[in-house]
Amino acid sequence: MGDAVAAAPRPLNISEIFTSIQGEGRHVGVPSVFVRLNGCNLRCVWCDTPYTSWKPEGTDWMLGGLLAHIRRQGLQHVVITGGEPMLQEGLVLLTDRLASMDFTVTIETAGTVFLPVKAHLMSISPKLANSVPHRREGGRWVVRHQSLRYQPEVLRKLMDNYDYQLKFVIMDQEDLQEVRQIVTELEAPADRVVLMGEGTDPGTLFERGQWLAEVCKNTGYRYTPRLHIDLWGNERGK
Ligand code: SF4
């Protein structure tokens, strides 16, 4: 019998790679390389990257070329986002290599799937009832989206294994009750909870930010802007 042959690394299907500043959460303002993986198992009605979910589009990248491209950007922080990046098993090897090259890695996930990746910050964004696409495409995604969007066992595993933040996308006051239920069930400390207004224009985010900031003052939750929207609007690759 010959030696076992190591499995060849799988390509990663990527919708875009760009440099920007992190606009949300604990690392807001940090210049970063964003690697946006294509494909998602959810279909949020307000998804701001439909080119990874409702109408997915991506290109296959092999690991070597991807790492060289990231290194050429000359930044320390790498944000792996999506879509749902945890759907692609090649992410494990990518994050291994990034960690060994001393990059600081954030992974942005909805927390429905677990992969043993390397990450300095797991930015977990469980999706609330406000994300359910009741009427979009005749409602054909409703049942699947509803059954997948909240996976407490996966969330606990991510919280146990990584430094994390729990980021919730908020549309109105009713959403806060669902946030409280989830935070209680997961026993998440208030300072790991981040509230962010839903919106892709500065006016909507300003209006929602006004009352969300008051909620944070009263609960100890964190507030996050969407700084990239303030700076560039809802422009792709910014
Ligand atoms: S989880 Fe993210 S990428 Fe997927 S549909 Fe929802 S907002 Fe879009």
PDB file of C-alpha atoms and ligand atoms in Angstrom:
ATOM      1  CA  MET A   1       0.000   0.000   0.000  1.00  0.00           C
ATOM      2  CA  GLY A   2       1.297   3.463  -0.853  1.00  0.00           C
ATOM      3  CA  ASP A   3       1.317   6.428   1.508  1.00  0.00           C
ATOM      4  CA  ALA A   4      -2.003   8.159   2.026  1.00  0.00           C
ATOM      5  CA  VAL A   5      -2.305  11.176  -0.223  1.00  0.00           C
ATOM      6  CA  ALA A   6      -3.297  14.390   1.597  1.00  0.00           C
ATOM      7  CA  ALA A   7      -6.572  15.838   0.355  1.00  0.00           C
ATOM      8  CA  ALA A   8      -6.023  18.837  -1.905  1.00  0.00           C
ATOM      9  CA  PRO A   9      -7.188  22.134  -0.371  1.00  0.00           C
ATOM     10  CA  ARG A  10     -10.634  23.087  -1.608  1.00  0.00           C
ATOM     11  CA  PRO A  11     -11.085  26.433  -3.315  1.00  0.00           C
ATOM     12  CA  LEU A  12     -13.117  29.079  -1.542  1.00  0.00           C
ATOM     13  CA  ASN A  13     -15.986  30.665  -3.424  1.00  0.00           C
ATOM     14  CA  ILE A  14     -15.660  34.404  -2.849  1.00  0.00           C
ATOM     15  CA  SER A  15     -17.953  37.205  -3.905  1.00  0.00           C
ATOM     16  CA  GLU A  16     -15.549  40.080  -3.209  1.00  0.00           C
ATOM     17  CA  ILE A  17     -12.308  41.105  -1.513  1.00  0.00           C
ATOM     18  CA  PHE A  18     -11.711  44.729  -0.601  1.00  0.00           C
ATOM     19  CA  THR A  19     -10.070  46.979   1.940  1.00  0.00           C
ATOM     20  CA  SER A  20     -12.154  49.259   4.126  1.00  0.00           C
ATOM     21  CA  ILE A  21     -12.620  50.183   7.756  1.00  0.00           C
ATOM     22  CA  GLN A  22     -14.605  47.875  10.010  1.00  0.00           C
ATOM     23  CA  GLY A  23     -17.911  49.701  10.343  1.00  0.00           C
ATOM     24  CA  GLU A  24     -19.606  47.644  13.059  1.00  0.00           C
ATOM     25  CA  GLY A  25     -18.980  46.196  16.506  1.00  0.00           C
ATOM     26  CA  ARG A  26     -15.970  46.064  18.800  1.00  0.00           C
ATOM     27  CA  HIS A  27     -13.396  46.828  16.096  1.00  0.00           C
ATOM     28  CA  VAL A  28     -15.243  49.734  14.529  1.00  0.00           C
ATOM     29  CA  GLY A  29     -12.810  52.028  12.736  1.00  0.00           C
ATOM     30  CA  VAL A  30     -10.055  49.415  12.236  1.00  0.00           C
ATOM     31  CA  PRO A  31      -8.672  49.295   8.661  1.00  0.00           C
ATOM     32  CA  SER A  32      -9.190  45.728   7.453  1.00  0.00           C
ATOM     33  CA  VAL A  33      -9.137  43.426   4.472  1.00  0.00           C
ATOM     34  CA  PHE A  34     -12.648  42.070   3.922  1.00  0.00           C
ATOM     35  CA  VAL A  35     -13.021  38.637   2.372  1.00  0.00           C
ATOM     36  CA  ARG A  36     -16.679  38.041   1.591  1.00  0.00           C
ATOM     37  CA  LEU A  37     -17.510  34.385   1.048  1.00  0.00           C
ATOM     38  CA  ASN A  38     -20.357  33.621  -1.284  1.00  0.00           C
ATOM     39  CA  GLY A  39     -23.454  31.648  -0.284  1.00  0.00           C
ATOM     40  CA  CYS A  40     -25.819  31.660   2.663  1.00  0.00           C
ATOM     41  CA  ASN A  41     -28.207  29.192   4.261  1.00  0.00           C
ATOM     42  CA  LEU A  42     -30.545  32.031   5.341  1.00  0.00           C
ATOM     43  CA  ARG A  43     -32.537  34.588   3.367  1.00  0.00           C
ATOM     44  CA  CYS A  44     -32.993  37.685   5.522  1.00  0.00           C
ATOM     45  CA  VAL A  45     -35.622  39.946   4.016  1.00  0.00           C
ATOM     46  CA  TRP A  46     -33.391  42.990   4.538  1.00  0.00           C
ATOM     47  CA  CYS A  47     -30.111  41.294   3.532  1.00  0.00           C
ATOM     48  CA  ASP A  48     -27.657  44.020   2.503  1.00  0.00           C
ATOM     49  CA  THR A  49     -25.479  41.619   0.496  1.00  0.00           C
ATOM     50  CA  PRO A  50     -28.046  39.868  -1.739  1.00  0.00           C
ATOM     51  CA  TYR A  51     -25.231  38.964  -4.110  1.00  0.00           C
ATOM     52  CA  THR A  52     -24.206  36.357  -1.484  1.00  0.00           C
ATOM     53  CA  SER A  53     -27.685  35.076  -0.632  1.00  0.00           C
ATOM     54  CA  TRP A  54     -30.718  35.836  -2.824  1.00  0.00           C
ATOM     55  CA  LYS A  55     -28.684  36.055  -6.026  1.00  0.00           C
ATOM     56  CA  PRO A  56     -25.334  34.501  -5.143  1.00  0.00           C
ATOM     57  CA  GLU A  57     -22.319  35.204  -7.295  1.00  0.00           C
ATOM     58  CA  GLY A  58     -18.738  34.260  -6.624  1.00  0.00           C
ATOM     59  CA  THR A  59     -15.395  33.173  -8.009  1.00  0.00           C
ATOM     60  CA  ASP A  60     -13.273  30.242  -6.828  1.00  0.00           C
ATOM     61  CA  TRP A  61      -9.955  31.190  -5.237  1.00  0.00           C
ATOM     62  CA  MET A  62      -7.209  28.713  -4.365  1.00  0.00           C
ATOM     63  CA  LEU A  63      -5.612  29.186  -0.982  1.00  0.00           C
ATOM     64  CA  GLY A  64      -2.156  30.263  -2.126  1.00  0.00           C
ATOM     65  CA  GLY A  65      -3.412  33.011  -4.415  1.00  0.00           C
ATOM     66  CA  LEU A  66      -5.872  34.212  -1.797  1.00  0.00           C
ATOM     67  CA  LEU A  67      -3.228  34.472   0.940  1.00  0.00           C
ATOM     68  CA  ALA A  68      -0.857  36.329  -1.397  1.00  0.00           C
ATOM     69  CA  HIS A  69      -3.645  38.753  -2.357  1.00  0.00           C
ATOM     70  CA  ILE A  70      -4.528  39.409   1.295  1.00  0.00           C
ATOM     71  CA  ARG A  71      -0.875  39.973   2.204  1.00  0.00           C
ATOM     72  CA  ARG A  72      -0.457  42.482  -0.638  1.00  0.00           C
ATOM     73  CA  GLN A  73      -3.117  44.720   0.929  1.00  0.00           C
ATOM     74  CA  GLY A  74      -0.659  45.525   3.742  1.00  0.00           C
ATOM     75  CA  LEU A  75      -3.181  45.478   6.622  1.00  0.00           C
ATOM     76  CA  GLN A  76      -3.058  43.566   9.895  1.00  0.00           C
ATOM     77  CA  HIS A  77      -6.774  42.847  10.317  1.00  0.00           C
ATOM     78  CA  VAL A  78      -8.735  40.434   8.160  1.00  0.00           C
ATOM     79  CA  VAL A  79     -12.515  40.204   8.356  1.00  0.00           C
ATOM     80  CA  ILE A  80     -14.033  37.013   6.953  1.00  0.00           C
ATOM     81  CA  THR A  81     -17.658  37.707   6.212  1.00  0.00           C
ATOM     82  CA  GLY A  82     -20.469  36.607   3.918  1.00  0.00           C
ATOM     83  CA  GLY A  83     -22.950  35.319   3.138  1.00  0.00           C
ATOM     84  CA  GLU A  84     -22.372  32.650   5.747  1.00  0.00           C
ATOM     85  CA  PRO A  85     -18.624  31.931   5.732  1.00  0.00           C
ATOM     86  CA  MET A  86     -18.949  28.917   8.040  1.00  0.00           C
ATOM     87  CA  LEU A  87     -20.597  26.947   5.214  1.00  0.00           C
ATOM     88  CA  GLN A  88     -17.276  26.545   3.374  1.00  0.00           C
ATOM     89  CA  GLU A  89     -14.940  23.952   4.884  1.00  0.00           C
ATOM     90  CA  GLY A  90     -11.931  25.567   3.193  1.00  0.00           C
ATOM     91  CA  LEU A  91     -12.282  28.320   5.776  1.00  0.00           C
ATOM     92  CA  VAL A  92     -10.564  26.101   8.365  1.00  0.00           C
ATOM     93  CA  LEU A  93      -7.312  25.988   6.401  1.00  0.00           C
ATOM     94  CA  LEU A  94      -7.539  29.659   5.421  1.00  0.00           C
ATOM     95  CA  THR A  95      -7.857  30.785   9.042  1.00  0.00           C
ATOM     96  CA  ASP A  96      -5.075  28.396  10.123  1.00  0.00           C
ATOM     97  CA  ARG A  97      -2.741  30.022   7.621  1.00  0.00           C
ATOM     98  CA  LEU A  98      -3.849  33.563   8.450  1.00  0.00           C
ATOM     99  CA  ALA A  99      -3.225  32.934  12.149  1.00  0.00           C
ATOM    100  CA  SER A 100       0.215  31.484  11.450  1.00  0.00           C
ATOM    101  CA  MET A 101       1.001  34.626   9.396  1.00  0.00           C
ATOM    102  CA  ASP A 102       0.070  36.762  12.442  1.00  0.00           C
ATOM    103  CA  PHE A 103      -3.037  38.342  10.963  1.00  0.00           C
ATOM    104  CA  THR A 104      -5.805  39.325  13.368  1.00  0.00           C
ATOM    105  CA  VAL A 105      -8.931  37.552  12.190  1.00  0.00           C
ATOM    106  CA  THR A 106     -12.579  38.393  12.748  1.00  0.00           C
ATOM    107  CA  ILE A 107     -15.257  36.039  11.481  1.00  0.00           C
ATOM    108  CA  GLU A 108     -18.758  37.395  10.935  1.00  0.00           C
ATOM    109  CA  THR A 109     -21.371  34.632  11.133  1.00  0.00           C
ATOM    110  CA  ALA A 110     -25.067  34.210  11.846  1.00  0.00           C
ATOM    111  CA  GLY A 111     -24.137  31.362  14.190  1.00  0.00           C
ATOM    112  CA  THR A 112     -26.111  28.557  12.565  1.00  0.00           C
ATOM    113  CA  VAL A 113     -23.138  26.341  11.620  1.00  0.00           C
ATOM    114  CA  PHE A 114     -19.955  25.410  13.497  1.00  0.00           C
ATOM    115  CA  LEU A 115     -16.515  24.951  11.959  1.00  0.00           C
ATOM    116  CA  PRO A 116     -13.244  24.623  13.930  1.00  0.00           C
ATOM    117  CA  VAL A 117     -11.740  27.825  12.519  1.00  0.00           C
ATOM    118  CA  LYS A 118      -9.112  30.114  14.060  1.00  0.00           C
ATOM    119  CA  ALA A 119     -10.459  33.544  14.976  1.00  0.00           C
ATOM    120  CA  HIS A 120      -9.501  36.310  17.383  1.00  0.00           C
ATOM    121  CA  LEU A 121     -13.068  37.616  17.390  1.00  0.00           C
ATOM    122  CA  MET A 122     -16.205  35.668  16.518  1.00  0.00           C
ATOM    123  CA  SER A 123     -18.799  38.264  15.599  1.00  0.00           C
ATOM    124  CA  ILE A 124     -22.025  36.305  15.916  1.00  0.00           C
ATOM    125  CA  SER A 125     -25.250  37.803  14.609  1.00  0.00           C
ATOM    126  CA  PRO A 126     -28.260  35.571  15.351  1.00  0.00           C
ATOM    127  CA  LYS A 127     -31.144  36.594  13.175  1.00  0.00           C
ATOM    128  CA  LEU A 128     -34.395  37.764  14.791  1.00  0.00           C
ATOM    129  CA  ALA A 129     -37.992  37.366  13.620  1.00  0.00           C
ATOM    130  CA  ASN A 130     -37.664  40.691  11.795  1.00  0.00           C
ATOM    131  CA  SER A 131     -35.480  38.918   9.217  1.00  0.00           C
ATOM    132  CA  VAL A 132     -38.129  36.435   8.009  1.00  0.00           C
ATOM    133  CA  PRO A 133     -38.894  36.953   4.286  1.00  0.00           C
ATOM    134  CA  HIS A 134     -42.682  36.516   4.497  1.00  0.00           C
ATOM    135  CA  ARG A 135     -43.534  37.907   1.075  1.00  0.00           C
ATOM    136  CA  ARG A 136     -40.295  37.845  -0.866  1.00  0.00           C
ATOM    137  CA  GLU A 137     -40.233  35.315  -3.747  1.00  0.00           C
ATOM    138  CA  GLY A 138     -43.743  34.231  -2.797  1.00  0.00           C
ATOM    139  CA  GLY A 139     -42.632  33.339   0.741  1.00  0.00           C
ATOM    140  CA  ARG A 140     -40.841  30.200  -0.470  1.00  0.00           C
ATOM    141  CA  TRP A 141     -37.918  30.708   1.981  1.00  0.00           C
ATOM    142  CA  VAL A 142     -40.015  31.300   5.103  1.00  0.00           C
ATOM    143  CA  VAL A 143     -40.061  27.771   6.552  1.00  0.00           C
ATOM    144  CA  ARG A 144     -36.388  27.077   5.924  1.00  0.00           C
ATOM    145  CA  HIS A 145     -35.289  30.484   7.214  1.00  0.00           C
ATOM    146  CA  GLN A 146     -37.442  30.179  10.338  1.00  0.00           C
ATOM    147  CA  SER A 147     -36.190  26.723  11.197  1.00  0.00           C
ATOM    148  CA  LEU A 148     -32.507  27.645  10.748  1.00  0.00           C
ATOM    149  CA  ARG A 149     -32.123  31.197  11.976  1.00  0.00           C
ATOM    150  CA  TYR A 150     -31.748  30.461  15.713  1.00  0.00           C
ATOM    151  CA  GLN A 151     -29.499  27.529  16.682  1.00  0.00           C
ATOM    152  CA  PRO A 152     -28.786  27.824  20.415  1.00  0.00           C
ATOM    153  CA  GLU A 153     -26.455  24.794  20.557  1.00  0.00           C
ATOM    154  CA  VAL A 154     -24.269  26.212  17.804  1.00  0.00           C
ATOM    155  CA  LEU A 155     -24.291  29.630  19.458  1.00  0.00           C
ATOM    156  CA  ARG A 156     -23.195  28.140  22.785  1.00  0.00           C
ATOM    157  CA  LYS A 157     -20.371  26.247  21.125  1.00  0.00           C
ATOM    158  CA  LEU A 158     -19.137  29.411  19.412  1.00  0.00           C
ATOM    159  CA  MET A 159     -19.400  31.389  22.656  1.00  0.00           C
ATOM    160  CA  ASP A 160     -17.503  28.677  24.581  1.00  0.00           C
ATOM    161  CA  ASN A 161     -14.672  28.436  22.080  1.00  0.00           C
ATOM    162  CA  TYR A 162     -14.015  32.015  20.977  1.00  0.00           C
ATOM    163  CA  ASP A 163     -13.811  35.589  22.129  1.00  0.00           C
ATOM    164  CA  TYR A 164     -17.131  36.825  20.796  1.00  0.00           C
ATOM    165  CA  GLN A 165     -19.735  39.515  20.427  1.00  0.00           C
ATOM    166  CA  LEU A 166     -23.447  38.859  19.930  1.00  0.00           C
ATOM    167  CA  LYS A 167     -24.702  41.420  17.454  1.00  0.00           C
ATOM    168  CA  PHE A 168     -28.424  41.917  16.886  1.00  0.00           C
ATOM    169  CA  VAL A 169     -30.004  43.800  13.989  1.00  0.00           C
ATOM    170  CA  ILE A 170     -32.895  45.858  15.371  1.00  0.00           C
ATOM    171  CA  MET A 171     -35.842  47.403  13.540  1.00  0.00           C
ATOM    172  CA  ASP A 172     -38.250  48.340  16.333  1.00  0.00           C
ATOM    173  CA  GLN A 173     -38.896  48.104  20.065  1.00  0.00           C
ATOM    174  CA  GLU A 174     -40.615  44.706  19.722  1.00  0.00           C
ATOM    175  CA  ASP A 175     -37.302  43.172  18.696  1.00  0.00           C
ATOM    176  CA  LEU A 176     -35.864  43.902  22.133  1.00  0.00           C
ATOM    177  CA  GLN A 177     -38.058  41.320  23.820  1.00  0.00           C
ATOM    178  CA  GLU A 178     -36.657  38.632  21.522  1.00  0.00           C
ATOM    179  CA  VAL A 179     -33.118  39.869  22.245  1.00  0.00           C
ATOM    180  CA  ARG A 180     -33.751  39.598  25.995  1.00  0.00           C
ATOM    181  CA  GLN A 181     -35.086  36.045  25.582  1.00  0.00           C
ATOM    182  CA  ILE A 182     -32.038  34.944  23.612  1.00  0.00           C
ATOM    183  CA  VAL A 183     -29.563  36.660  25.935  1.00  0.00           C
ATOM    184  CA  THR A 184     -31.227  35.037  28.940  1.00  0.00           C
ATOM    185  CA  GLU A 185     -31.309  31.592  27.347  1.00  0.00           C
ATOM    186  CA  LEU A 186     -27.641  31.814  26.339  1.00  0.00           C
ATOM    187  CA  GLU A 187     -26.620  33.443  29.644  1.00  0.00           C
ATOM    188  CA  ALA A 188     -24.636  36.033  27.698  1.00  0.00           C
ATOM    189  CA  PRO A 189     -23.125  38.908  29.714  1.00  0.00           C
ATOM    190  CA  ALA A 190     -24.588  42.295  28.781  1.00  0.00           C
ATOM    191  CA  ASP A 191     -21.220  43.634  27.641  1.00  0.00           C
ATOM    192  CA  ARG A 192     -21.032  40.969  24.889  1.00  0.00           C
ATOM    193  CA  VAL A 193     -24.369  42.070  23.432  1.00  0.00           C
ATOM    194  CA  VAL A 194     -24.256  44.623  20.626  1.00  0.00           C
ATOM    195  CA  LEU A 195     -27.329  46.385  19.236  1.00  0.00           C
ATOM    196  CA  MET A 196     -27.272  47.762  15.707  1.00  0.00           C
ATOM    197  CA  GLY A 197     -30.087  49.469  13.830  1.00  0.00           C
ATOM    198  CA  GLU A 198     -31.236  47.868  10.613  1.00  0.00           C
ATOM    199  CA  GLY A 199     -30.808  50.223   7.706  1.00  0.00           C
ATOM    200  CA  THR A 200     -28.779  51.005   4.635  1.00  0.00           C
ATOM    201  CA  ASP A 201     -29.155  54.800   4.738  1.00  0.00           C
ATOM    202  CA  PRO A 202     -27.809  57.260   7.314  1.00  0.00           C
ATOM    203  CA  GLY A 203     -31.263  58.720   8.092  1.00  0.00           C
ATOM    204  CA  THR A 204     -32.817  55.398   9.127  1.00  0.00           C
ATOM    205  CA  LEU A 205     -29.749  54.471  11.167  1.00  0.00           C
ATOM    206  CA  PHE A 206     -29.744  57.865  12.904  1.00  0.00           C
ATOM    207  CA  GLU A 207     -33.422  57.540  13.865  1.00  0.00           C
ATOM    208  CA  ARG A 208     -32.978  53.992  15.188  1.00  0.00           C
ATOM    209  CA  GLY A 209     -29.686  54.874  16.849  1.00  0.00           C
ATOM    210  CA  GLN A 210     -31.349  57.567  18.949  1.00  0.00           C
ATOM    211  CA  TRP A 211     -33.522  55.130  20.900  1.00  0.00           C
ATOM    212  CA  LEU A 212     -31.107  52.198  20.719  1.00  0.00           C
ATOM    213  CA  ALA A 213     -28.483  54.291  22.524  1.00  0.00           C
ATOM    214  CA  GLU A 214     -31.013  54.885  25.333  1.00  0.00           C
ATOM    215  CA  VAL A 215     -31.674  51.126  25.540  1.00  0.00           C
ATOM    216  CA  CYS A 216     -27.933  50.506  25.853  1.00  0.00           C
ATOM    217  CA  LYS A 217     -27.613  53.095  28.621  1.00  0.00           C
ATOM    218  CA  ASN A 218     -30.291  51.226  30.566  1.00  0.00           C
ATOM    219  CA  THR A 219     -29.114  47.658  29.954  1.00  0.00           C
ATOM    220  CA  GLY A 220     -25.322  47.736  29.603  1.00  0.00           C
ATOM    221  CA  TYR A 221     -25.617  46.382  26.064  1.00  0.00           C
ATOM    222  CA  ARG A 222     -23.222  47.962  23.555  1.00  0.00           C
ATOM    223  CA  TYR A 223     -24.353  50.159  20.697  1.00  0.00           C
ATOM    224  CA  THR A 224     -22.748  50.023  17.297  1.00  0.00           C
ATOM    225  CA  PRO A 225     -23.129  52.372  14.343  1.00  0.00           C
ATOM    226  CA  ARG A 226     -22.752  51.221  10.766  1.00  0.00           C
ATOM    227  CA  LEU A 227     -19.885  53.574  10.098  1.00  0.00           C
ATOM    228  CA  HIS A 228     -19.359  52.466   6.500  1.00  0.00           C
ATOM    229  CA  ILE A 229     -22.938  53.525   5.688  1.00  0.00           C
ATOM    230  CA  ASP A 230     -22.302  56.984   7.156  1.00  0.00           C
ATOM    231  CA  LEU A 231     -19.091  57.312   5.152  1.00  0.00           C
ATOM    232  CA  TRP A 232     -20.004  55.755   1.818  1.00  0.00           C
ATOM    233  CA  GLY A 233     -23.684  54.819   1.801  1.00  0.00           C
ATOM    234  CA  ASN A 234     -24.724  51.316   0.829  1.00  0.00           C
ATOM    235  CA  GLU A 235     -22.023  50.977  -1.790  1.00  0.00           C
ATOM    236  CA  ARG A 236     -20.676  47.571  -2.636  1.00  0.00           C
ATOM    237  CA  GLY A 237     -17.015  46.965  -1.751  1.00  0.00           C
ATOM    238  CA  LYS A 238     -16.822  49.825   0.783  1.00  0.00           C
TER     239      LYS A 238
HETATM  240  S1  SF4 B   1     -27.393  35.808   7.212  1.00  0.00           S
HETATM  241 FE1  SF4 B   1     -26.366  37.625   6.387  1.00  0.00          FE
HETATM  242  S2  SF4 B   1     -25.822  37.107   4.260  1.00  0.00           S
HETATM  243 FE2  SF4 B   1     -27.323  35.578   4.970  1.00  0.00          FE
HETATM  244  S3  SF4 B   1     -29.278  36.388   4.247  1.00  0.00           S
HETATM  245 FE3  SF4 B   1     -28.994  37.105   6.376  1.00  0.00          FE
HETATM  246  S4  SF4 B   1     -27.996  39.142   6.177  1.00  0.00           S
HETATM  247 FE4  SF4 B   1     -27.800  38.085   4.177  1.00  0.00          FE
END
